[in-house]
Coordinates of C-alpha atoms and ligand atoms in Angstrom, one line a residue:
X1 CA 50.6 6.9 17.1
X2 CA 52.1 5.3 14.0
X3 CA 54.7 7.5 12.4
X4 CA 55.6 11.1 12.9
X5 CA 52.7 13.3 11.8
X6 CA 54.6 15.1 9.2
X7 CA 55.8 11.8 7.7
X8 CA 52.2 10.5 7.7
X9 CA 51.2 13.5 5.8
X10 CA 53.8 12.8 3.1
X11 CA 52.7 9.2 2.9
X12 CA 49.0 10.1 2.5
X13 CA 49.8 12.6 -0.2
X14 CA 51.6 10.1 -2.3
X15 CA 48.9 7.5 -1.6
X16 CA 46.1 9.8 -2.7
X17 CA 48.0 11.2 -5.7
X18 CA 50.7 8.6 -6.7
X19 CA 53.4 9.8 -9.0
X20 CA 54.1 7.9 -12.2
X21 CA 51.1 5.6 -11.8
X22 CA 49.9 3.5 -14.7
X23 CA 51.1 1.0 -17.2
X24 CA 54.2 1.8 -19.3
X25 CA 54.3 0.5 -22.8
X26 CA 57.6 -0.7 -24.2
X27 CA 59.2 -1.2 -20.8
X28 CA 62.0 -3.7 -20.8
X29 CA 61.6 -4.4 -17.1
X30 CA 58.2 -5.5 -16.0
X31 CA 58.1 -7.0 -12.5
X32 CA 55.3 -7.9 -10.2
X33 CA 55.3 -8.6 -6.5
X34 CA 52.7 -9.5 -4.0
X35 CA 52.6 -9.1 -0.2
X36 CA 50.2 -11.8 1.1
X37 CA 50.3 -10.4 4.6
X38 CA 48.6 -7.1 3.6
X39 CA 47.3 -7.9 0.1
X40 CA 49.5 -5.3 -1.6
X41 CA 50.0 -6.1 -5.3
X42 CA 52.3 -4.0 -7.5
X43 CA 53.7 -4.1 -11.0
X44 CA 56.8 -2.1 -11.8
X45 CA 57.6 -0.9 -15.3
X46 CA 61.0 0.4 -16.3
X47 CA 62.3 1.7 -19.6
X48 CA 66.0 1.5 -19.9
X49 CA 68.1 3.5 -22.3
X50 CA 71.9 3.3 -22.4
X51 CA 71.9 1.6 -19.0
X52 CA 70.0 4.4 -17.5
X53 CA 66.4 4.5 -16.2
X54 CA 64.6 6.7 -18.7
X55 CA 61.1 6.1 -17.4
X56 CA 59.6 4.3 -14.5
X57 CA 55.9 3.7 -13.6
X58 CA 54.0 1.4 -11.4
X59 CA 50.4 0.2 -11.0
X60 CA 48.5 -2.0 -8.7
X61 CA 46.7 -1.8 -5.4
X62 CA 47.6 -1.9 -1.8
X63 CA 47.9 0.0 1.5
X64 CA 49.1 3.6 1.8
X65 CA 52.6 2.5 2.8
X66 CA 53.1 0.3 -0.3
X67 CA 51.7 2.8 -2.7
X68 CA 53.6 5.7 -1.2
X69 CA 56.9 3.8 -1.2
X70 CA 56.3 3.0 -4.9
X71 CA 55.4 6.5 -5.8
X72 CA 58.5 8.0 -4.1
X73 CA 60.6 5.3 -5.7
X74 CA 59.6 6.4 -9.2
X75 CA 60.8 9.9 -8.4
X76 CA 64.1 9.0 -6.9
X77 CA 65.4 6.3 -9.3
X78 CA 64.5 8.1 -12.5
X79 CA 67.7 9.1 -14.3
X80 CA 69.9 6.7 -12.3
X81 CA 72.0 4.1 -14.0
X82 CA 71.0 0.5 -13.3
X83 CA 73.9 0.0 -10.9
X84 CA 73.1 3.2 -9.0
X85 CA 69.4 2.1 -8.7
X86 CA 70.3 -1.4 -7.6
X87 CA 72.7 0.0 -5.0
X88 CA 70.2 2.4 -3.7
X89 CA 67.5 -0.2 -3.6
X90 CA 69.7 -2.5 -1.5
X91 CA 70.7 0.3 0.9
X92 CA 67.1 1.4 1.3
X93 CA 65.9 -2.1 2.0
X94 CA 68.5 -2.7 4.7
X95 CA 67.4 0.6 6.2
X96 CA 63.8 -0.6 6.3
X97 CA 64.9 -3.6 8.2
X98 CA 66.8 -1.4 10.6
X99 CA 70.2 -2.7 9.4
X100 CA 71.6 0.4 7.9
X101 CA 71.3 4.1 8.2
X102 CA 70.9 6.4 5.2
X103 CA 71.4 10.1 5.3
X104 CA 68.3 12.2 4.9
X105 CA 69.8 13.9 1.8
X106 CA 70.1 10.6 0.1
X107 CA 66.5 9.6 1.0
X108 CA 64.6 12.7 -0.3
X109 CA 60.9 12.1 0.4
X110 CA 61.6 8.5 1.4
X111 CA 62.7 10.0 4.7
X112 CA 59.0 9.5 5.5
X113 CA 59.5 5.8 5.7
X114 CA 62.5 6.0 8.0
X115 CA 60.6 5.0 11.2
X116 CA 59.0 2.0 9.6
X117 CA 61.5 -0.5 11.1
X118 CA 59.5 -0.1 14.4
X119 CA 56.5 -1.6 12.7
X120 CA 57.7 -5.0 11.4
X121 CA 54.3 -5.9 9.8
X122 CA 54.6 -2.8 7.6
X123 CA 58.2 -3.3 6.5
X124 CA 57.2 -5.7 3.8
X125 CA 54.7 -3.2 2.5
X126 CA 57.4 -0.5 2.1
X127 CA 59.9 -3.0 0.7
X128 CA 57.7 -4.6 -1.9
X129 CA 58.3 -2.3 -4.9
X130 CA 62.1 -2.2 -4.1
X131 CA 62.2 -6.0 -4.1
X132 CA 60.6 -5.9 -7.5
X133 CA 63.1 -3.3 -8.7
X134 CA 66.2 -5.2 -7.5
X135 CA 64.9 -8.4 -9.1
X136 CA 63.9 -6.7 -12.3
X137 CA 67.3 -5.1 -12.7
X138 CA 69.1 -8.4 -12.1
X139 CA 67.0 -10.2 -14.7
X140 CA 67.4 -7.4 -17.2
X141 CA 71.2 -7.4 -16.8
X142 CA 71.3 -11.2 -17.1
X143 CA 69.3 -11.0 -20.3
X144 CA 71.6 -8.3 -21.7
X145 CA 74.7 -10.3 -20.9
X146 CA 73.5 -13.2 -23.1
X147 CA 75.1 -13.4 -26.5
X148 CA 72.7 -12.4 -29.2
X149 CA 71.8 -15.2 -31.6
Ligands
ZN201 ZN1 50.6 -3.1 2.9

């Protein structure tokens, strides 16, 4: 058996009915990532206002794990500052790789992906959208830091 049945249920629900799915116009962060091992392909859209994530959407195709992880991510990072989102993303990714433990209260519905470290081939699926998020935030901040000409 793959993951806990309850957790599978949460994953399937997000997969069948992903939250915040679709393109976002006027997003300042647009970041794609691809997982060649599974064929997952996702694009992340983030609209930032006063350093805070105002709106976040994603689109693309992929397995249930990659889609569910992206769907849950949009719920949890909305309203966070860029720093908070980047910190959470780093923490969540190290949890996926079994390097760090996060408390269930911090994880929200992402708790469903807690056992994924036992399935190394699926870790990249779950991490994909978070990799895009971290890289997108980094690029955006670098861009903001440049003197305006
Ligand atoms: Zn996948």
